[in-house]
CSV table of C-alpha atoms and ligand atoms in Angstrom, one decimal:
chain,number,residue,atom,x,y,z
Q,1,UNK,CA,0.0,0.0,0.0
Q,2,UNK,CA,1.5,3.2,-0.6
Q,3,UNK,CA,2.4,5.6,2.0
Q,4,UNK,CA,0.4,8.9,2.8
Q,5,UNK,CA,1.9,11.8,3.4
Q,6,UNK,CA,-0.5,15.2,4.8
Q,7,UNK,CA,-1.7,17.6,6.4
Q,8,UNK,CA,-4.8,18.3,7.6
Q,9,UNK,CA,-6.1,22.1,7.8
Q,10,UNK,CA,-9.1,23.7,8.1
Q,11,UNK,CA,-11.5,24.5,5.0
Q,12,UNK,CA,-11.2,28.0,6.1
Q,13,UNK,CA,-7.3,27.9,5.1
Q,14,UNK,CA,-7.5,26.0,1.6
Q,15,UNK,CA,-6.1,28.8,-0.7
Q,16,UNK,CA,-4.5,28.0,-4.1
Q,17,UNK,CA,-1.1,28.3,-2.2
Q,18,UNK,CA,-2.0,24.9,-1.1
Q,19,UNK,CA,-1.9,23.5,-4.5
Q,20,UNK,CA,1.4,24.4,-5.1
Q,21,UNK,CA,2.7,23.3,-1.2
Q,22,UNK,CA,1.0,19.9,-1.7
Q,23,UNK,CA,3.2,19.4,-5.5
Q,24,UNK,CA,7.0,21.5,-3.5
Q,25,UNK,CA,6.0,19.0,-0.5
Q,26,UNK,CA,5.1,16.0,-2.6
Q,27,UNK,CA,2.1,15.5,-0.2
Q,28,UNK,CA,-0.6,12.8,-1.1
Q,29,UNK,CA,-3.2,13.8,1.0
Q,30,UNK,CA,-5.0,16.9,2.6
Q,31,UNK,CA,-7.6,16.5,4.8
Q,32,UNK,CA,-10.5,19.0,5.8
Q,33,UNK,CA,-11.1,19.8,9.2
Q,34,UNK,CA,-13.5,22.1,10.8
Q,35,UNK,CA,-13.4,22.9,14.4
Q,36,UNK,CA,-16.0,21.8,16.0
Q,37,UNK,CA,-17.0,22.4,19.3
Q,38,UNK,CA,-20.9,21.1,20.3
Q,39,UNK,CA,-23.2,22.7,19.7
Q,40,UNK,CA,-22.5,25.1,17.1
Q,41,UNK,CA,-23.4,23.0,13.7
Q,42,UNK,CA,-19.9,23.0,12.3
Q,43,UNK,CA,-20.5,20.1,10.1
Q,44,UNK,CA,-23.6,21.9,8.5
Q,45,UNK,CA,-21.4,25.2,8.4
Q,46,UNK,CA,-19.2,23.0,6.2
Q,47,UNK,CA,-21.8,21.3,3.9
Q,48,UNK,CA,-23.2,24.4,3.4
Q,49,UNK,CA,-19.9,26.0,2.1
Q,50,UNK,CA,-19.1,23.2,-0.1
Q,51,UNK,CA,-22.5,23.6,-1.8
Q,52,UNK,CA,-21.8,27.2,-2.5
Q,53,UNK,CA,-20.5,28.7,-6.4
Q,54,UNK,CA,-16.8,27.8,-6.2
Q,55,UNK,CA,-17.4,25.7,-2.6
Q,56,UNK,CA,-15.4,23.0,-3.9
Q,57,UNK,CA,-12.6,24.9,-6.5
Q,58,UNK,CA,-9.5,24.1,-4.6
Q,59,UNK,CA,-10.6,20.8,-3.4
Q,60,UNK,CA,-11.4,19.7,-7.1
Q,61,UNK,CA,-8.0,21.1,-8.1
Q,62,UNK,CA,-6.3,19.2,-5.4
Q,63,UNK,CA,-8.0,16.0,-6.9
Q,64,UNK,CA,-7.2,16.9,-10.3
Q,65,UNK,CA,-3.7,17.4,-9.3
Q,66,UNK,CA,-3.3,13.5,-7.4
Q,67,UNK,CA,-4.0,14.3,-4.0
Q,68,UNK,CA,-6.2,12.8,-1.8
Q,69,UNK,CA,-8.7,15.0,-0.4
Q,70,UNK,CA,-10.2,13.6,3.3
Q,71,UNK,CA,-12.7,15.0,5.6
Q,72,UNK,CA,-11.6,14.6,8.9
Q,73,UNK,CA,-14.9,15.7,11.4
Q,74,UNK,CA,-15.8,15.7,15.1
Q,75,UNK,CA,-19.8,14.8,13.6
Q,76,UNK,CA,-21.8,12.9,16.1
Q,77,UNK,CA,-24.5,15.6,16.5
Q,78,UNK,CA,-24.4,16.3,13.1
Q,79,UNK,CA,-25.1,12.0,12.5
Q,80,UNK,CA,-27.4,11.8,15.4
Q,81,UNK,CA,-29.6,15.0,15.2
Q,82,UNK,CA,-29.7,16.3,18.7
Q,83,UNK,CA,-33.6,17.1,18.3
Q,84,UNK,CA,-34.1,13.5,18.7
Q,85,UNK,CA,-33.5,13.5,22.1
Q,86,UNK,CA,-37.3,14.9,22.8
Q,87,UNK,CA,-39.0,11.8,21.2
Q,88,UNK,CA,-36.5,9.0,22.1
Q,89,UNK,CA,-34.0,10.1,25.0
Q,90,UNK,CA,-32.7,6.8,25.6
Q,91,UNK,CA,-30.3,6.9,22.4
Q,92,UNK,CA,-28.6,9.7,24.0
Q,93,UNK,CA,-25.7,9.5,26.8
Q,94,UNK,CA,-25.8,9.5,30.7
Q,95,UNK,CA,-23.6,12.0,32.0
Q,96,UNK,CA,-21.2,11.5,34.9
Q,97,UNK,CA,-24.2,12.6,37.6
Q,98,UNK,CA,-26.2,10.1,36.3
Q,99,UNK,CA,-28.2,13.2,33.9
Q,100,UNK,CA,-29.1,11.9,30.4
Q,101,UNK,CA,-28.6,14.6,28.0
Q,102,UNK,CA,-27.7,15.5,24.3
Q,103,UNK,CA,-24.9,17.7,24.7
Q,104,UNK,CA,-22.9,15.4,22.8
Q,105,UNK,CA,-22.3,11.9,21.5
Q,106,UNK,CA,-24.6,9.1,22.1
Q,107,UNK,CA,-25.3,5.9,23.8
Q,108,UNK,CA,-23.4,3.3,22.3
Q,109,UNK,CA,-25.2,0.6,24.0
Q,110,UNK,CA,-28.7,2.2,22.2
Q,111,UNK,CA,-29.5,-0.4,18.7
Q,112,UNK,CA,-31.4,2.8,17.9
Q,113,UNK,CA,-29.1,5.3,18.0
Q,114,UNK,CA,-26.0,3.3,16.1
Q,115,UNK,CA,-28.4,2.7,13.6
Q,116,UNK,CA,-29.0,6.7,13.1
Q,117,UNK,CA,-25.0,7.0,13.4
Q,118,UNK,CA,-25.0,4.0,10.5
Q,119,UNK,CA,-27.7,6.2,8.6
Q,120,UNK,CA,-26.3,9.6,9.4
Q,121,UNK,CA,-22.8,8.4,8.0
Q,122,UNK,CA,-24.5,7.0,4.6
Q,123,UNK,CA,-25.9,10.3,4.0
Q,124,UNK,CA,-23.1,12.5,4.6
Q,125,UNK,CA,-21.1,10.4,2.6
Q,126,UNK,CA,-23.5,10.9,0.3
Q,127,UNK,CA,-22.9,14.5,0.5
Q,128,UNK,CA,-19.7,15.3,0.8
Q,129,UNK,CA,-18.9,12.7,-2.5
Q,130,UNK,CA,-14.9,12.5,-1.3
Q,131,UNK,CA,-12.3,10.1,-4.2
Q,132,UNK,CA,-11.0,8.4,-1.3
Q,133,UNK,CA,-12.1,5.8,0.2
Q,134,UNK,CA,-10.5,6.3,3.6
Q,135,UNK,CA,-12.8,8.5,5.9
Q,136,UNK,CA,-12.3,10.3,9.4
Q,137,UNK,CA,-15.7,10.5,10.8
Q,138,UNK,CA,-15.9,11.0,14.3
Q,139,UNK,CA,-17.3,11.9,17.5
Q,140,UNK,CA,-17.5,15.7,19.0
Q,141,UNK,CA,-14.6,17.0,20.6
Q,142,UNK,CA,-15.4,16.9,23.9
Q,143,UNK,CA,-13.6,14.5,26.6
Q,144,UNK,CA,-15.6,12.9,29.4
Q,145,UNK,CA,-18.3,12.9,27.0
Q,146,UNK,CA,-19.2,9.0,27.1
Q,147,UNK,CA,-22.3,7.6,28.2
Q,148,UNK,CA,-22.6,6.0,32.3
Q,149,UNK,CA,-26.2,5.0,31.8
Q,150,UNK,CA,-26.8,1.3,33.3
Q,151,UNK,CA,-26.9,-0.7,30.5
Q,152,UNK,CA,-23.1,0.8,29.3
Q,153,UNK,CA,-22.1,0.5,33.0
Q,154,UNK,CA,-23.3,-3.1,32.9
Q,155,UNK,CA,-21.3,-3.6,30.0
Q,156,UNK,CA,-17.9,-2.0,31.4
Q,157,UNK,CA,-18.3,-0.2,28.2
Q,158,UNK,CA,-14.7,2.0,28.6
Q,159,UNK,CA,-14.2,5.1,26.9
Q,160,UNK,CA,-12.3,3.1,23.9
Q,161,UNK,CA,-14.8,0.5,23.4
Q,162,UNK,CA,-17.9,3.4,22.9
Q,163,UNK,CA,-15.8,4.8,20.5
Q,164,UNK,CA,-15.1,1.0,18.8
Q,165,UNK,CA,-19.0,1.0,18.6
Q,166,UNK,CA,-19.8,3.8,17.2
Q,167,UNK,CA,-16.8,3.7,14.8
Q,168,UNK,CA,-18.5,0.3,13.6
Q,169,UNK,CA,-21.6,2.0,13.1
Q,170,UNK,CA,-20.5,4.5,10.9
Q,171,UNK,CA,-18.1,2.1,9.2
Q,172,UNK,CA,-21.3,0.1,8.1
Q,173,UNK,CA,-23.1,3.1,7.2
Q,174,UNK,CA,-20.1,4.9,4.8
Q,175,UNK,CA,-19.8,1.0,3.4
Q,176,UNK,CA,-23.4,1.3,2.5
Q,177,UNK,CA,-22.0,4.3,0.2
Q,178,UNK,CA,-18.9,3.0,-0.8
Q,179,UNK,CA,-18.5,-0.9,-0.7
Q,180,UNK,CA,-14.6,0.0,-0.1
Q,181,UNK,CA,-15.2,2.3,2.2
Q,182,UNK,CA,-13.1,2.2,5.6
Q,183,UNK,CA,-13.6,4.1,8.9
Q,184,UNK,CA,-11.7,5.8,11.2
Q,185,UNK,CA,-11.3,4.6,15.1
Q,186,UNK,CA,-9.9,7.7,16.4
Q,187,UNK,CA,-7.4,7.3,19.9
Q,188,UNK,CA,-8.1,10.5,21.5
Q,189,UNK,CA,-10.0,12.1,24.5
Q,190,UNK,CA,-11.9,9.3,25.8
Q,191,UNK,CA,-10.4,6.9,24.3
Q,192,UNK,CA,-6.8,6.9,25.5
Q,193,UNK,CA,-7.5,3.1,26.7
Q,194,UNK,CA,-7.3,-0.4,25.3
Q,195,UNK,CA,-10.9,-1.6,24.0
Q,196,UNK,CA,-12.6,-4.7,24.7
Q,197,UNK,CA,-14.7,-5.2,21.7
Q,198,UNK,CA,-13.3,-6.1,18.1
Q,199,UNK,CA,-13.3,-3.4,15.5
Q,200,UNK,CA,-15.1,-4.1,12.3
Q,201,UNK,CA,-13.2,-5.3,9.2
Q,202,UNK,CA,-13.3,-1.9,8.0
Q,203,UNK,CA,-12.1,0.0,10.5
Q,204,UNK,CA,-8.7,1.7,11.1
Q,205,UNK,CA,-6.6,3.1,13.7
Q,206,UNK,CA,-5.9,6.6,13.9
Q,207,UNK,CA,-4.0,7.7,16.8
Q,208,UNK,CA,-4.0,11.8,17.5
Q,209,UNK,CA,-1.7,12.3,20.7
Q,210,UNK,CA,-3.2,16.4,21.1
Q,211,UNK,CA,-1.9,15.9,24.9
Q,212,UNK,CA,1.6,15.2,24.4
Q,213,UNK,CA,4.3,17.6,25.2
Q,214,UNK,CA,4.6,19.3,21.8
Q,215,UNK,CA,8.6,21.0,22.4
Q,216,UNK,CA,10.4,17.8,22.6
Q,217,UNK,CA,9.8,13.8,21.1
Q,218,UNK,CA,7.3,11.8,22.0
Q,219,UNK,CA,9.6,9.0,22.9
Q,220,UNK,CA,12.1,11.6,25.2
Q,221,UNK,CA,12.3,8.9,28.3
Q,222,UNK,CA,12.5,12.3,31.1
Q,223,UNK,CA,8.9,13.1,30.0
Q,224,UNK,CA,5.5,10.9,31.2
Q,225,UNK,CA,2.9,11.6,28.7
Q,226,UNK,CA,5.5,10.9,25.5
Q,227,UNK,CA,6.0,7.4,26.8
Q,228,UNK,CA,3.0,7.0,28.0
Q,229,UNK,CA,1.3,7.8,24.2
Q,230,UNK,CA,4.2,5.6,23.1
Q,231,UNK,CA,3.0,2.4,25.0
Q,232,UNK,CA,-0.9,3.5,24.5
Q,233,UNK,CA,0.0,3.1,20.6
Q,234,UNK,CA,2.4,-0.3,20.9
Q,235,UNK,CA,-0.8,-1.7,22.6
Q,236,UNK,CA,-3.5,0.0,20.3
Q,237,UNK,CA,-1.3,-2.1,17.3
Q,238,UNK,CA,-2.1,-5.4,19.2
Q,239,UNK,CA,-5.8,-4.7,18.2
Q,240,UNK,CA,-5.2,-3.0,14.8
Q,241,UNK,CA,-3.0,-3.4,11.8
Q,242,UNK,CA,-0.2,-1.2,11.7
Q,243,UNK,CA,-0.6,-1.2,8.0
Q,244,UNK,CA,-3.7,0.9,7.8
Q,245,UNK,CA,-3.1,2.7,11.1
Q,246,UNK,CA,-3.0,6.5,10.7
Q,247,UNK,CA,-1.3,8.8,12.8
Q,248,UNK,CA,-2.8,12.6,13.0
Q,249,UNK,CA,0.0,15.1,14.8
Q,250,UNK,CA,0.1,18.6,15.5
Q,251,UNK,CA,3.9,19.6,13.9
Q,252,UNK,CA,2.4,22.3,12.4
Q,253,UNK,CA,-1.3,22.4,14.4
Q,254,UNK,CA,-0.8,26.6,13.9
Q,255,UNK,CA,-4.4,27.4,15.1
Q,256,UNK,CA,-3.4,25.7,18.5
Q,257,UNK,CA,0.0,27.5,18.5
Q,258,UNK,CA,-2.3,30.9,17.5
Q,259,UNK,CA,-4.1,30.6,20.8
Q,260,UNK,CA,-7.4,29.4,17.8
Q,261,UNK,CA,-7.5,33.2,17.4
Q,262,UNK,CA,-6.1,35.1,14.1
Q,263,UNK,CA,-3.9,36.5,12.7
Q,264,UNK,CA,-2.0,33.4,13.1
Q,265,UNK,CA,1.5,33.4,14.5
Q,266,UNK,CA,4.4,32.0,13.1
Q,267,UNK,CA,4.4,28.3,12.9
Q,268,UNK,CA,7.0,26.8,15.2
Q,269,UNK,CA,7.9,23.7,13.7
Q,270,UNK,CA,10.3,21.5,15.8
Q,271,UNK,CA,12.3,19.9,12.2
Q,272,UNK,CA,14.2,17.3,15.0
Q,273,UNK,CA,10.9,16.5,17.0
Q,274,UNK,CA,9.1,15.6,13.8
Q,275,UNK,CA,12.1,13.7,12.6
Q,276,UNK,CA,12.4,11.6,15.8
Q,277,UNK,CA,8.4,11.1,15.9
Q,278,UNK,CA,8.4,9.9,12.4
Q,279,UNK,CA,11.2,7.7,13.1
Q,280,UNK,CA,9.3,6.1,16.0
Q,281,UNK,CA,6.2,5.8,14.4
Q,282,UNK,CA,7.7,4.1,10.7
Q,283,UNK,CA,9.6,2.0,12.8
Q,284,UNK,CA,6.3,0.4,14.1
Q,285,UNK,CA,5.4,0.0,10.6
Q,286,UNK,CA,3.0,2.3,10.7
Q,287,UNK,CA,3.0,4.6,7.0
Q,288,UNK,CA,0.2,6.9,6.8
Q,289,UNK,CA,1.0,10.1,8.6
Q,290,UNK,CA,-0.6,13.2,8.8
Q,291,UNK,CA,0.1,16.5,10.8
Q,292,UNK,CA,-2.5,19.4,11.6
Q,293,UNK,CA,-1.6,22.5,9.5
Q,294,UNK,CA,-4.4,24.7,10.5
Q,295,UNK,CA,-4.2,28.6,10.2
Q,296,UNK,CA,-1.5,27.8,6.9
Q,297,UNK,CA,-3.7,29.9,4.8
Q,298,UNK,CA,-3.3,33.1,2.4
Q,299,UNK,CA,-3.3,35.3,5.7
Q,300,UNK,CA,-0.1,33.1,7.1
Q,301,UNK,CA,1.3,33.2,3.8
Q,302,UNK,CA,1.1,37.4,3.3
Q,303,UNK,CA,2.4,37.8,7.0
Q,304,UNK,CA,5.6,35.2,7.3
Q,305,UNK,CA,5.8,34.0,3.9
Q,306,UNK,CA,6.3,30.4,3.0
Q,307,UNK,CA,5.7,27.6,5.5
Q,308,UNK,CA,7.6,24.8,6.3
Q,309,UNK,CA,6.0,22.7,4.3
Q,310,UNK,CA,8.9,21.4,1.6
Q,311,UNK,CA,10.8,20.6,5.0
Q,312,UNK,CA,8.2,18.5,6.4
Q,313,UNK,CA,7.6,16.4,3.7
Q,314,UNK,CA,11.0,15.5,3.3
Q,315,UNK,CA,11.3,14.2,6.7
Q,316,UNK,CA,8.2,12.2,5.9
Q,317,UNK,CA,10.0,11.2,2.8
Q,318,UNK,CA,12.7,9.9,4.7
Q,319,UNK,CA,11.2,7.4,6.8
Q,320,UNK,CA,7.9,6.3,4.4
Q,321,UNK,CA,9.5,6.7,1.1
Q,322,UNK,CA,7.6,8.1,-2.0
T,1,ZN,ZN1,-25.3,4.2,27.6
């Protein structure tokens, strides 16, 4: 399978700049992120965009050019409408003091409410009418956000095996679409654990360590949460193949080094930390890798010039080959 090499911004930042730093950086893939906290529609902000005159001209020319463009989208209120919740409250999660509520997320132990994830995920396939068959569906960004009603208590449900549940659901449903459709399991915020329950045949691993100390390498033995992401991911590769496992960074996350308020600063990219993560992560055969490139746009571009783009996808180069 051949390797992926991308970045992952946000649709607000594609400019035709990107076009030409996907070709200097011989990147095979750009993802589109929105941020997306609950409650504000983001995934409906997006559709909405794409629909409009010209919604889609750089992500057509990206296509046109080779690369692979992926939506990668906190959506579990967008697949699970939260107006639901008045006629059938029980597909929606328990909070921690025992309050059901649709603030986010689900109830993964609900048949009713994986099958609207499963249905949700069909249509927005549907929609959004992506080349790839990868896709990065997953739920809101939001941590302690899983369900504690009785029947998921019952079930020892941890936080990874709600998200192995759901990421079946909407596996089946984006299948339904695309009969080679595969599905994102993403290791982050709750699900920082080992699950219990099998994945489905079409889902993949993608491992985003947002918590890790982001100035030196994840495997630097003087820090705890590098080692600690390190040992969560050897484990995760016991369950999944390391073949189709994806790893999502933040090397170049600029909207988190901005503070997630323009103008954007200047990006600080760390060339030896993302050398010696890349290093660690091809040596467990993993080759799909991705960073966060956020707030990389036309603004970035008029106020510090050219981004470190070409240097980044030579390190990825290095270790993944071409
Ligand atoms: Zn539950």
């Amino acid at each position: 399978m051949k390797p992926t090499r991308g970045v992952v911004l946000l649709y607000e930042d594609l400019c035709d700049h990107w076009l030409r730093w996907c070709r200097e950086g011989n990147l095979t893939s750009l993802g589109v992120h929105k941020i997306a906290l609950p409650g504000q529609g983001s995934v409906d902000a997006l559709l909405e965009a794409l629909e409009k005159p010209n919604g889609r001209r750089i992500i057509d020319k990206l296509e046109e050019a080779g690369v692979d463009v992926e939506y990668e989208l906190h959506a579990l209120e967008w697949l699970l409408p939260r107006d639901l919740f008045a006629k059938n409250p029980a597909m929606f999660r328990v909070n921690a003091d025992g309050v059901r509520t649709s603030d986010c997320n689900l109830c993964p132990s609900s048949p009713e409410a994986l099958e609207r994830v499963s249905e949700g995920a069909y249509k927005l396939a549907k929609i959004l009418r992506q080349k790839s068959h990868r896709y990065f569906v997953w739920l809101d960004d939001a941590a302690k956000a899983g369900c504690s009603c009785e029947k998921c208590r019952a079930a020892k449900l941890n936080g990874a095996d709600q998200g192995i549940l759901t990421a079946n659901a909407i596996a089946a449903g984006v299948k339904a679409y695309d009969s080679q459709a595969t599905a994102a399991y993403l290791a982050y915020a709750d699900a920082k654990c080992l699950p219990n329950i099998a994945p489905a045949e079409n889902v993949f691993l993608e491992f985003a360590p947002m918590d890790r100390d982001h100035a030196r390498p994840l495997t630097d033995p003087a820090d705890q949460r590098g080692p600690a992401y390190c040992r969560l991911l050897e484990d995760l590769l016991t369950v999944f193949s390391a073949e189709t496992t994806h790893v999502l960074e933040y090397w170049l996350d600029n909207a988190l080094y901005s503070g997630y308020k323009m103008p954007p600063v200047k990006v600080p990219f760390y060339a030896d930390i993302c050398d010696a993560d890349t290093e660690f992560y091809s040596s467990l055969g993993i080759p799909h890798i991705k960073t966060f490139a956020s707030y990389i746009c036309e603004e970035y571009h008029t106020l510090h010039g050219e981004p470190p783009i070409v240097e980044y996808g030579m390190i990825l180069e290095k270790y993944l080959g071409l």
